[in-house]
Coordinates of C-alpha atoms and ligand atoms in Angstrom, one line a residue:
M1 CA 113.3 202.8 159.5
L2 CA 110.0 204.7 159.2
Q3 CA 107.3 203.4 156.8
H4 CA 104.3 205.0 155.1
D5 CA 102.4 204.2 151.9
V6 CA 103.1 207.7 150.5
V7 CA 105.5 210.4 151.4
I8 CA 104.9 213.9 150.1
V9 CA 108.0 216.1 150.4
G10 CA 106.8 219.8 150.5
S11 CA 103.8 221.3 152.1
G12 CA 103.1 224.2 149.8
L13 CA 100.0 224.4 147.6
A14 CA 101.1 221.4 145.4
G15 CA 102.0 219.1 148.3
M16 CA 99.0 219.9 150.3
R17 CA 96.6 219.7 147.4
A18 CA 98.1 216.2 146.5
A19 CA 97.8 215.2 150.2
L20 CA 94.0 215.9 150.2
E21 CA 93.6 213.2 147.6
V22 CA 95.6 210.5 149.4
C23 CA 95.3 211.1 153.1
G24 CA 92.5 209.2 154.8
E25 CA 92.8 206.5 152.1
L26 CA 96.5 205.7 152.3
N27 CA 98.9 206.0 155.2
T28 CA 100.5 209.3 154.3
A29 CA 103.4 211.4 155.5
I30 CA 104.2 215.0 154.7
V31 CA 107.9 216.0 155.1
T32 CA 108.7 219.7 155.1
K33 CA 111.8 221.6 156.1
V34 CA 109.7 224.5 157.4
Y35 CA 106.1 224.2 158.9
P36 CA 103.3 223.5 156.4
S37 CA 101.8 227.1 156.6
R38 CA 105.3 228.7 156.2
S39 CA 105.8 227.3 152.7
H40 CA 106.6 229.9 150.0
S41 CA 103.1 229.5 148.5
G42 CA 102.0 231.5 151.5
A43 CA 103.9 234.5 150.2
A44 CA 102.1 234.6 146.9
Q45 CA 100.3 237.9 146.5
G46 CA 98.5 238.8 143.3
G47 CA 96.1 235.9 142.5
V48 CA 95.3 232.7 140.8
A49 CA 94.0 232.5 137.2
A50 CA 90.7 231.0 136.0
S51 CA 88.4 232.1 133.2
L52 CA 85.4 232.5 135.6
A53 CA 84.2 235.4 133.4
N54 CA 83.1 237.4 136.4
E55 CA 84.6 240.6 135.1
A56 CA 84.9 240.0 131.3
K57 CA 81.9 238.1 130.2
D58 CA 83.6 236.7 127.1
D59 CA 86.4 235.0 128.9
N60 CA 86.8 231.2 128.4
W61 CA 89.3 228.5 128.8
E62 CA 90.4 228.7 125.2
L63 CA 91.5 232.3 125.6
H64 CA 93.3 231.4 128.8
M65 CA 95.0 228.5 127.0
F66 CA 96.1 230.7 124.1
D67 CA 97.4 233.5 126.4
T68 CA 99.4 230.8 128.3
V69 CA 100.8 229.3 125.1
K70 CA 101.8 232.7 123.7
G71 CA 103.2 233.7 127.1
S72 CA 105.3 230.6 127.2
D73 CA 106.9 231.7 123.9
Y74 CA 105.5 228.5 122.4
L75 CA 107.7 226.3 124.6
G76 CA 104.8 225.2 126.9
D77 CA 103.3 221.8 126.1
Q78 CA 99.9 222.5 124.8
D79 CA 98.2 219.4 125.9
A80 CA 99.1 220.2 129.5
I81 CA 98.1 223.9 129.1
E82 CA 94.7 222.8 127.8
I83 CA 94.2 220.7 130.9
M84 CA 95.2 223.5 133.2
A85 CA 93.0 226.1 131.5
K86 CA 90.0 223.8 131.4
D87 CA 90.4 222.7 135.0
A88 CA 90.9 226.2 136.4
P89 CA 87.3 227.3 137.0
T90 CA 86.4 224.1 138.9
T91 CA 89.7 224.4 140.9
I92 CA 88.9 227.9 142.1
R93 CA 85.3 227.0 142.9
E94 CA 86.5 224.0 144.9
M95 CA 88.9 226.3 146.9
E96 CA 86.0 228.7 147.5
H97 CA 83.9 225.8 148.8
F98 CA 86.8 224.7 151.0
G99 CA 86.5 228.2 152.6
C100 CA 89.1 230.4 150.8
P101 CA 88.2 234.0 151.5
F102 CA 88.4 235.5 148.0
S103 CA 87.8 239.2 147.4
R104 CA 84.4 239.9 145.9
T105 CA 82.7 242.0 143.2
P106 CA 79.9 244.3 144.4
E107 CA 77.4 241.5 143.5
G108 CA 79.2 239.0 145.6
K109 CA 81.1 237.0 142.9
I110 CA 84.8 236.2 143.1
A111 CA 86.6 239.4 142.1
Q112 CA 89.1 239.2 139.2
R113 CA 91.8 241.6 138.1
D114 CA 94.1 242.2 135.2
F115 CA 97.5 240.5 135.1
G116 CA 100.5 240.6 132.6
G117 CA 100.0 238.6 129.4
H118 CA 96.4 237.7 130.2
S119 CA 94.0 239.2 127.6
R120 CA 91.1 239.3 130.1
P121 CA 90.9 240.1 133.9
R122 CA 91.1 236.5 135.3
S123 CA 93.2 236.7 138.4
C124 CA 91.1 235.6 141.4
Y125 CA 92.5 237.2 144.5
A126 CA 92.2 237.7 148.3
A127 CA 93.5 241.3 148.5
D128 CA 97.3 240.9 148.0
R129 CA 97.5 237.8 150.2
T130 CA 96.2 235.2 147.9
G131 CA 98.8 232.5 148.6
H132 CA 98.3 233.0 152.3
A133 CA 94.5 232.5 152.0
L134 CA 94.9 229.4 149.7
L135 CA 97.6 227.8 151.8
H136 CA 95.7 228.1 155.1
T137 CA 92.5 226.9 153.5
L138 CA 94.3 223.8 152.3
H139 CA 96.0 223.3 155.6
E140 CA 92.6 223.3 157.3
Q141 CA 91.3 220.7 154.9
V142 CA 94.3 218.5 155.3
M143 CA 93.9 218.7 159.1
R144 CA 90.3 217.7 158.8
R145 CA 91.3 214.5 157.1
K146 CA 94.2 213.8 159.2
K147 CA 93.4 210.1 159.8
D148 CA 96.6 208.2 159.0
L149 CA 98.5 211.4 158.3
T150 CA 101.9 212.2 159.9
I151 CA 103.5 215.6 159.3
Y152 CA 107.2 215.7 159.8
S153 CA 107.9 219.4 160.2
E154 CA 111.5 220.7 160.3
F155 CA 112.5 217.5 158.5
Y156 CA 115.0 218.0 155.7
L157 CA 115.0 215.7 152.6
L158 CA 118.5 214.5 151.9
S159 CA 118.2 211.9 149.2
L160 CA 115.8 210.0 147.0
I161 CA 116.1 206.2 146.9
I162 CA 115.8 204.7 143.4
K163 CA 116.9 201.3 142.3
D164 CA 116.4 200.0 138.7
G165 CA 113.8 202.6 137.9
V166 CA 111.7 202.0 141.0
C167 CA 111.5 204.5 143.9
G168 CA 111.5 203.0 147.4
G169 CA 111.6 206.1 149.6
I170 CA 113.8 209.0 150.8
T171 CA 116.3 209.8 153.5
A172 CA 115.6 212.8 155.7
M173 CA 117.2 214.6 158.6
D174 CA 115.3 215.7 161.7
I175 CA 116.6 219.3 161.9
K176 CA 115.9 219.3 165.7
T177 CA 118.3 216.4 166.5
R178 CA 120.3 215.8 163.3
K179 CA 119.0 212.2 163.3
I180 CA 118.8 210.7 159.8
E181 CA 115.9 208.5 158.9
V182 CA 115.0 206.3 156.0
I183 CA 111.4 206.7 155.1
R184 CA 110.4 203.6 153.2
V185 CA 107.3 204.1 151.0
R186 CA 105.3 202.7 148.1
S187 CA 105.1 206.2 146.4
V188 CA 107.0 209.5 146.7
I189 CA 105.7 212.9 145.6
F190 CA 108.1 215.8 145.4
A191 CA 106.5 219.2 145.8
T192 CA 109.6 221.0 146.9
G193 CA 109.1 224.3 145.2
G194 CA 111.5 226.6 143.3
Y195 CA 115.2 227.6 143.3
G196 CA 115.4 231.3 143.1
R197 CA 117.8 231.7 146.1
A198 CA 120.9 231.2 143.8
F199 CA 120.5 234.9 142.7
S200 CA 121.4 237.9 144.9
I201 CA 118.2 239.7 144.1
T202 CA 115.3 237.3 144.6
S203 CA 111.7 237.3 145.8
N204 CA 112.0 233.7 146.9
A205 CA 111.9 232.4 150.5
F206 CA 115.0 231.1 152.2
A207 CA 113.8 227.6 151.7
S208 CA 113.7 227.8 147.9
T209 CA 117.1 226.2 147.3
G210 CA 116.2 223.4 144.8
D211 CA 116.8 220.5 147.2
G212 CA 114.2 218.3 145.6
I213 CA 115.3 218.8 142.0
M214 CA 118.9 218.1 143.0
A215 CA 118.0 214.9 144.9
A216 CA 116.4 213.7 141.7
Y217 CA 119.4 214.8 139.6
R218 CA 121.9 213.1 141.9
V219 CA 120.2 209.7 141.3
G220 CA 120.6 210.1 137.6
L221 CA 117.2 211.6 136.6
P222 CA 117.2 214.5 134.0
L223 CA 116.0 218.0 134.8
Q224 CA 114.1 219.9 132.1
D225 CA 114.4 223.5 130.8
M226 CA 116.6 224.7 133.7
E227 CA 117.9 227.6 131.8
F228 CA 114.5 229.4 132.0
V229 CA 114.5 231.5 135.1
Q230 CA 111.9 234.2 135.4
F231 CA 112.8 237.7 136.5
H232 CA 109.8 239.6 137.9
P233 CA 109.8 243.2 137.0
T234 CA 109.0 244.6 140.4
G235 CA 111.2 243.6 143.3
L236 CA 111.9 246.2 146.0
F237 CA 115.2 247.9 145.0
G238 CA 118.2 246.3 146.6
Q239 CA 116.2 243.6 148.3
G240 CA 114.2 241.7 145.7
I241 CA 111.2 241.3 148.0
L242 CA 108.2 241.2 145.7
V243 CA 105.8 244.0 144.8
S244 CA 103.0 241.9 143.2
E245 CA 102.1 242.4 139.6
A246 CA 98.7 243.2 141.0
A247 CA 100.2 246.7 141.5
R248 CA 100.4 247.1 137.8
G249 CA 97.2 245.1 137.3
E250 CA 95.4 247.7 139.4
G251 CA 96.9 250.5 137.2
G252 CA 100.4 251.3 138.4
Y253 CA 102.9 253.0 136.1
L254 CA 106.6 252.2 135.4
L255 CA 108.6 255.4 134.9
N256 CA 112.2 256.1 133.9
S257 CA 114.4 259.0 135.0
K258 CA 112.7 261.3 132.4
G259 CA 109.3 260.5 134.0
E260 CA 108.3 258.6 130.8
R261 CA 106.1 255.5 130.8
F262 CA 108.7 253.7 128.8
M263 CA 106.7 250.6 128.2
E264 CA 105.1 252.6 125.3
K265 CA 108.3 251.9 123.4
Y266 CA 108.4 248.1 124.0
A267 CA 104.8 246.8 124.2
S268 CA 102.5 249.6 123.3
S269 CA 99.3 247.6 123.4
R270 CA 99.8 246.0 126.8
M271 CA 102.1 248.6 128.4
E272 CA 102.9 247.7 132.0
L273 CA 100.9 244.5 131.6
A274 CA 103.0 242.9 129.0
P275 CA 104.4 239.5 130.2
R276 CA 107.1 239.5 132.8
D277 CA 110.0 238.6 130.5
I278 CA 109.3 241.6 128.3
V279 CA 108.8 244.1 131.1
S280 CA 111.9 243.0 132.9
R281 CA 114.0 243.3 129.8
S282 CA 112.5 246.8 129.1
E283 CA 113.4 247.9 132.6
Q284 CA 116.9 246.5 132.3
T285 CA 117.4 248.3 128.9
E286 CA 116.3 251.6 130.4
I287 CA 118.7 251.1 133.3
D288 CA 121.6 250.0 131.0
E289 CA 121.0 252.9 128.7
G290 CA 121.3 255.4 131.6
R291 CA 117.6 256.2 132.2
G292 CA 117.4 254.4 135.5
V293 CA 116.6 256.2 138.8
G294 CA 117.8 255.8 142.4
P295 CA 121.3 254.9 143.6
N296 CA 123.7 254.7 140.5
G297 CA 120.6 254.8 138.3
K298 CA 120.0 251.1 138.9
A299 CA 116.3 251.3 139.7
I300 CA 113.0 252.1 138.1
H301 CA 110.1 254.0 139.5
L302 CA 106.8 252.3 140.2
D303 CA 104.2 255.0 140.6
M304 CA 100.9 254.1 142.3
R305 CA 99.9 257.6 143.6
H306 CA 97.1 258.2 141.0
L307 CA 95.2 255.2 142.4
G308 CA 94.6 257.0 145.6
R309 CA 95.1 255.9 149.2
E310 CA 91.8 254.2 149.6
K311 CA 92.2 251.8 146.7
I312 CA 95.8 251.0 147.6
L313 CA 94.8 250.2 151.2
E314 CA 92.0 248.0 150.1
R315 CA 93.7 246.1 147.2
L316 CA 97.4 246.2 148.0
P317 CA 97.8 246.6 151.8
Q318 CA 100.6 244.1 152.1
V319 CA 102.9 245.4 149.3
R320 CA 102.4 249.0 150.5
Q321 CA 103.6 247.9 154.0
L322 CA 106.5 245.9 152.5
G323 CA 107.7 249.1 150.8
I324 CA 107.5 251.1 154.0
D325 CA 109.2 248.4 156.1
F326 CA 112.0 247.3 153.8
I327 CA 113.0 250.4 151.8
G328 CA 111.3 253.2 153.8
M329 CA 109.0 254.3 150.9
D330 CA 105.2 254.6 151.0
M331 CA 103.6 254.1 147.6
V332 CA 100.6 256.2 148.7
E333 CA 103.0 259.2 148.9
E334 CA 105.7 258.7 146.4
P335 CA 106.9 256.5 143.5
I336 CA 108.8 253.6 144.9
L337 CA 112.2 252.1 143.7
I338 CA 112.0 248.7 142.1
Q339 CA 114.2 246.4 139.9
P340 CA 113.9 243.0 138.3
T341 CA 114.1 240.1 140.8
A342 CA 114.7 236.4 140.3
H343 CA 111.3 235.0 140.9
Y344 CA 110.2 231.7 139.3
S345 CA 111.8 228.5 138.1
M346 CA 110.2 227.4 134.9
G347 CA 112.4 224.3 134.8
G348 CA 112.3 221.2 137.0
I349 CA 111.6 217.5 137.2
P350 CA 109.9 216.4 134.0
T351 CA 106.5 214.8 134.5
D352 CA 103.6 213.7 132.4
N353 CA 100.2 215.4 132.8
D354 CA 99.4 213.2 135.8
G355 CA 102.5 213.9 137.8
R356 CA 104.5 210.7 136.9
V357 CA 108.2 211.5 136.6
I358 CA 109.4 210.7 133.1
I359 CA 113.0 210.6 131.9
D360 CA 113.0 211.0 128.2
D361 CA 110.8 211.9 125.2
K362 CA 109.6 208.3 125.0
K363 CA 107.8 208.8 128.3
T364 CA 109.8 206.2 130.2
R365 CA 108.8 206.6 133.8
I366 CA 110.3 206.1 137.2
T367 CA 107.8 203.8 139.1
G368 CA 106.5 205.2 142.3
F369 CA 108.1 208.7 141.9
F370 CA 105.9 211.8 141.2
A371 CA 106.4 215.5 141.2
A372 CA 104.1 218.6 141.2
G373 CA 104.2 222.3 141.6
E374 CA 107.2 224.6 141.0
C375 CA 109.7 221.8 141.3
A376 CA 108.1 219.9 138.4
C377 CA 108.1 220.8 134.7
V378 CA 104.9 219.5 133.1
S379 CA 105.5 221.9 131.1
V380 CA 102.7 224.5 131.3
H381 CA 104.9 227.6 131.5
G382 CA 107.5 226.8 128.8
A383 CA 110.0 229.6 128.5
N384 CA 108.0 232.2 130.5
R385 CA 105.3 231.9 133.1
L386 CA 102.3 234.2 133.2
G387 CA 101.5 235.7 136.6
T388 CA 98.8 233.8 138.5
N389 CA 99.4 230.6 136.5
S390 CA 101.7 229.1 139.1
L391 CA 99.3 228.8 142.0
L392 CA 96.9 227.4 139.5
D393 CA 99.6 224.9 138.2
A394 CA 100.3 223.8 141.8
L395 CA 96.6 223.3 142.6
V396 CA 95.6 221.6 139.3
F397 CA 98.6 219.3 139.0
G398 CA 98.8 218.7 142.8
R399 CA 95.3 217.3 142.6
R400 CA 95.9 215.3 139.5
T401 CA 99.1 213.9 140.9
G402 CA 97.4 213.0 144.2
K403 CA 94.7 211.1 142.2
T404 CA 97.2 209.2 140.2
V405 CA 99.2 208.2 143.3
L406 CA 96.0 207.0 145.0
E407 CA 95.2 204.8 142.1
E408 CA 98.7 203.4 141.5
T409 CA 99.7 202.9 145.2
R410 CA 96.7 200.9 146.4
N411 CA 97.9 197.6 145.0
K412 CA 101.6 198.2 145.0
D413 CA 104.2 196.5 147.2
F414 CA 106.9 198.2 149.1
P415 CA 110.1 198.0 147.0
P416 CA 113.1 196.7 148.9
V417 CA 115.3 199.3 150.6
N418 CA 118.7 198.8 152.1
E419 CA 118.5 201.0 155.2
E420 CA 122.1 200.7 156.2
E421 CA 123.5 201.5 152.7
E422 CA 121.2 204.5 152.2
I423 CA 122.0 206.0 155.6
G424 CA 125.7 205.3 155.2
K425 CA 125.8 207.3 151.9
V426 CA 124.2 210.4 153.3
K427 CA 126.1 210.2 156.6
K428 CA 129.3 210.2 154.7
E429 CA 128.3 213.3 152.7
I430 CA 127.4 215.1 155.9
S431 CA 130.6 214.1 157.7
D432 CA 132.7 215.2 154.7
I433 CA 131.2 218.7 155.1
L434 CA 131.4 218.7 158.9
D435 CA 135.0 217.5 159.0
S436 CA 136.3 219.6 156.2
P437 CA 139.6 221.5 156.9
G438 CA 137.6 224.7 157.0
T439 CA 139.8 227.2 155.2
E440 CA 136.9 228.8 153.2
S441 CA 133.9 230.8 154.4
M442 CA 130.6 229.2 153.3
N443 CA 129.1 232.7 153.4
D444 CA 131.7 234.0 150.9
I445 CA 131.0 231.1 148.6
R446 CA 127.3 231.7 148.8
N447 CA 127.5 235.5 148.2
S448 CA 129.9 235.0 145.3
L449 CA 127.5 232.5 143.7
K450 CA 124.5 234.8 144.0
D451 CA 126.3 237.9 142.7
N452 CA 127.8 235.9 139.8
M453 CA 124.4 234.4 138.8
M454 CA 122.7 237.8 139.0
D455 CA 125.4 239.6 137.0
R456 CA 126.2 237.1 134.4
C457 CA 123.1 234.8 134.1
G458 CA 120.4 237.4 134.7
V459 CA 117.9 239.2 132.6
F460 CA 120.3 239.5 129.7
R461 CA 122.9 236.8 128.8
D462 CA 125.6 236.4 126.2
K463 CA 128.3 233.8 125.5
T464 CA 131.2 235.7 127.1
R465 CA 129.4 236.4 130.3
L466 CA 127.9 232.9 130.5
E467 CA 131.3 231.3 130.0
E468 CA 132.7 233.5 132.8
C469 CA 129.8 232.5 134.9
L470 CA 130.3 228.8 134.4
K471 CA 134.0 229.2 135.2
A472 CA 133.2 231.1 138.4
V473 CA 130.6 228.5 139.5
K474 CA 133.1 225.7 138.9
G475 CA 135.6 227.6 141.0
L476 CA 133.1 227.9 143.8
Q477 CA 132.3 224.2 143.6
A478 CA 136.0 223.5 144.0
R479 CA 136.1 225.7 147.1
F480 CA 133.0 224.2 148.7
P481 CA 134.7 221.0 150.2
K482 CA 137.0 223.4 152.1
G483 CA 134.1 225.3 153.6
K484 CA 134.2 225.9 157.3
I485 CA 131.4 224.7 159.6
M486 CA 131.6 226.2 163.1
D487 CA 128.7 224.3 164.6
K488 CA 129.5 220.7 165.0
G489 CA 126.5 220.1 167.3
T490 CA 123.4 218.0 166.8
N491 CA 120.8 220.4 168.2
F492 CA 119.1 222.5 165.5
N493 CA 122.3 222.6 163.4
T494 CA 121.1 225.0 160.7
E495 CA 124.6 225.6 159.6
I496 CA 124.9 222.1 158.2
I497 CA 121.5 222.5 156.5
E498 CA 122.6 225.8 154.9
A499 CA 125.8 224.1 153.7
I500 CA 123.8 221.3 152.0
E501 CA 121.5 223.9 150.5
L502 CA 124.6 225.8 149.2
R503 CA 125.9 222.6 147.6
N504 CA 122.5 222.2 145.8
M505 CA 122.6 225.8 144.6
L506 CA 126.1 225.5 143.3
D507 CA 125.2 222.4 141.4
F508 CA 121.9 223.5 139.8
S509 CA 123.5 226.8 138.9
E510 CA 126.0 224.9 136.8
I511 CA 123.0 223.2 135.1
I512 CA 121.2 226.6 134.5
V513 CA 124.4 228.1 132.9
T514 CA 125.2 225.0 130.9
G515 CA 121.7 225.0 129.4
A516 CA 121.8 228.7 128.8
L517 CA 125.2 228.6 127.0
A518 CA 123.9 225.8 124.7
R519 CA 120.6 227.5 123.8
E520 CA 121.7 229.9 121.1
E521 CA 118.5 231.8 120.8
S522 CA 116.3 234.2 122.8
R523 CA 113.0 232.8 124.1
G524 CA 110.9 233.9 127.0
G525 CA 113.0 234.3 130.2
H526 CA 116.2 233.3 128.4
A527 CA 117.4 236.4 126.5
R528 CA 120.8 236.1 124.7
K529 CA 122.2 239.5 123.5
D530 CA 124.3 237.6 121.0
F531 CA 121.3 235.6 119.7
P532 CA 118.4 238.1 120.0
K533 CA 115.9 236.2 118.0
R534 CA 113.8 233.1 118.7
D535 CA 114.9 230.2 116.5
D536 CA 112.1 227.7 116.1
V537 CA 114.0 225.7 113.5
K538 CA 116.8 224.8 115.9
W539 CA 115.4 225.5 119.4
L540 CA 111.7 224.7 119.5
K541 CA 112.5 221.9 122.0
H542 CA 112.9 221.2 125.7
T543 CA 116.3 220.8 127.3
L544 CA 116.9 217.7 129.4
A545 CA 120.1 217.9 131.5
A546 CA 121.3 214.8 133.2
K547 CA 124.5 213.7 135.0
A548 CA 126.9 212.1 132.6
A549 CA 129.1 209.1 133.4
D550 CA 132.1 211.4 134.0
G551 CA 130.1 213.5 136.5
G552 CA 129.6 216.3 133.9
I553 CA 126.3 217.5 132.5
E554 CA 124.9 215.8 129.4
L555 CA 122.3 217.8 127.5
K556 CA 119.6 216.1 125.4
Y557 CA 116.4 217.6 123.9
K558 CA 112.8 216.5 123.5
P559 CA 110.0 217.9 121.3
V560 CA 107.3 220.3 122.5
A561 CA 103.7 219.2 122.4
I562 CA 102.0 221.4 119.9
T563 CA 98.3 220.7 119.5
K564 CA 96.2 223.8 118.7
H565 CA 98.5 226.8 118.2
R566 CA 101.3 227.0 115.7
P567 CA 104.2 229.2 116.9
E568 CA 104.0 232.7 115.6
E569 CA 105.9 235.9 116.5
R570 CA 105.1 237.1 119.9
K571 CA 103.9 240.8 119.9
Y572 CA 102.0 242.7 122.6
Ligands
FAD1 C1 106.8 236.4 146.6 C2 106.1 235.5 145.7 C3 104.8 235.8 145.2 C4 104.2 235.0 144.3 N1 102.9 235.4 143.9 C5 102.3 234.5 143.0 C6 100.9 234.8 142.6 O1 100.3 235.8 143.0 N2 100.3 234.0 141.8 C7 100.9 232.8 141.3 O2 100.3 232.1 140.6 N3 102.1 232.5 141.7 C8 102.8 233.3 142.6 N4 104.1 233.0 142.9 C9 104.6 231.7 142.6 C10 104.0 230.6 143.5 O3 103.7 231.1 144.7 C11 104.8 229.4 143.6 O4 105.3 228.9 142.3 C12 104.0 228.2 144.2 O5 103.4 228.7 145.4 C13 104.9 227.0 144.5 O6 104.2 226.1 145.2 P1 104.8 224.7 145.6 O7 103.8 224.0 146.3 O8 105.3 224.1 144.4 O9 106.1 225.0 146.5 P2 106.3 225.9 147.8 O10 105.1 226.6 148.3 O11 107.5 226.7 147.5 O12 106.7 224.8 148.9 C14 107.8 224.1 148.9 C15 107.8 223.1 150.0 O13 108.9 222.2 149.9 C16 109.5 222.0 151.1 N5 110.9 221.6 150.9 C17 111.8 222.2 150.1 N6 113.0 221.6 150.2 C18 112.8 220.6 151.2 C19 113.7 219.7 151.8 N7 115.0 219.6 151.5 N8 113.2 218.9 152.8 C20 111.9 219.0 153.2 N9 111.0 219.9 152.6 C21 111.5 220.7 151.7 C22 109.3 223.4 151.8 O14 109.4 223.2 153.2 C23 107.9 223.8 151.4 O15 107.0 223.2 152.2 C24 104.8 233.8 143.9 C25 106.0 233.4 144.3 C26 106.7 234.3 145.2 C27 108.1 233.9 145.6

């Protein structure tokens, strides 16, 4: 059995920012299924929000807070949003002092650009590689403090160990050897990122399969607001690879088959820079009503040509190259084909404002278990996240969580852990998969899941399609135990890892669809054609989905924290 004071699962921005607070002080381990600098945070392009007021002199945290509350369609918890908006400027300056190479204004300040739903230009960026710059900066800082730090790369979290409301550690598999270890700890932080891979068109990394949230769910903890999945308006057509919102922030146009800037009809004041939920729905409506472009009219044009080669190469070099490499289109020369892509998971493990995992509206907590970043639901994004608020969320709440863990772990004992029992449980699950009769193809199950989620639980939803979707997901869950694993070996057996990821995706998809079916309204990223209006009387509340005694899903609800801004109609 391995033993550390703290284990942090996930080495993206949230995990590494939390690590900075604890490593050096407590014996810390980072467990990551990739390598620290390969975490999905490194793919973030457009920027990180803070009201530095470098471009718009009148910007301040209150405006940032209001934009975020409105962007969340009033489902975000306003106490948490206030903390994030207030902390943002210090957080960015801290990253600057750590050495993050932000792009600059002519007078040498951190440059800021427009982003959807933000009323002022407040996205701080490093060209269109902001996540890469932030992640590497944090990695350097963590390595500087590496006293008492162990990094387990290519280690795969299998389960969370919780007994009587107290967390004692995790089990994880060394991907290189398939050896399973119990890591016994005084505190666990989950920073395992999002779960966009369950959709066929997605911007998410292969690792974004919701392993952390499902480990929490399996030990009986609830997940919050899982029905809210964000579709980003500009994924490369047919691929989903992201073209940052920075493209529209810099002035890009969205055009339909008639060459019209159709956003005029849907959000005339913000146009292409309305929040993502609104722009994605507008695109989907154009496509559904026959005004799409490209193969079968399933795409939309993103036109950047009027910005000119020089500006595109300076501000958007990466996304231009992605277009050339993946769909053979150069945005300098021609409008490129895009479509909505599954991008961000608003839901996750419910926490308080300091990263403590809580299980109901009464704030009952799980001792020694914390979560931060995209896998957590604080909730600062509510029903729809504004661009650039997620890197900020990961940094702000990563730091707060690290601080809480440091305080609470110092004088805490190691809870008892039964190594044999914990290893036995996960070994059985793995051998069930390895030794299955193998009459079904795991690839077919995975592809069907993704197509099904994309077609029936995507940008627009309705009762009939959601019911079909749920039935299909249940059918796929029933096929999973018969899935075939060809590689029975112990050496880098990625097939078994992919099978476990698939099981996680099947199970959280069921939760997403169940929550979406129940929520009979449209709010933020959840748009029901059969209930097109937001319904604050019935639905101004967070969903909590937990495993019922019969193995099904039990839905409960908890109130939204409303402090400064009463809900009003959301217009742009
Ligand atoms: C293409 C793209 C562009 C984006 N651009 C922006 C942007 O410009 N601005 C913005 O604010 N947001 C952006 N986002 C969103 C933002 O990048 C993410 O929400 C944020 O980086 C999440 O950080 P994280 O630390 O929570 O998780 P991640 O960076 O996703 O890291 C998750 C970590 O968990 C580990 N992990 C997961 N499962 C396991 C397991 N079973 N065992 C061990 N380890 C595990 C992984 O190895 C990884 O280290 C973008 C997202 C994408 C996909």
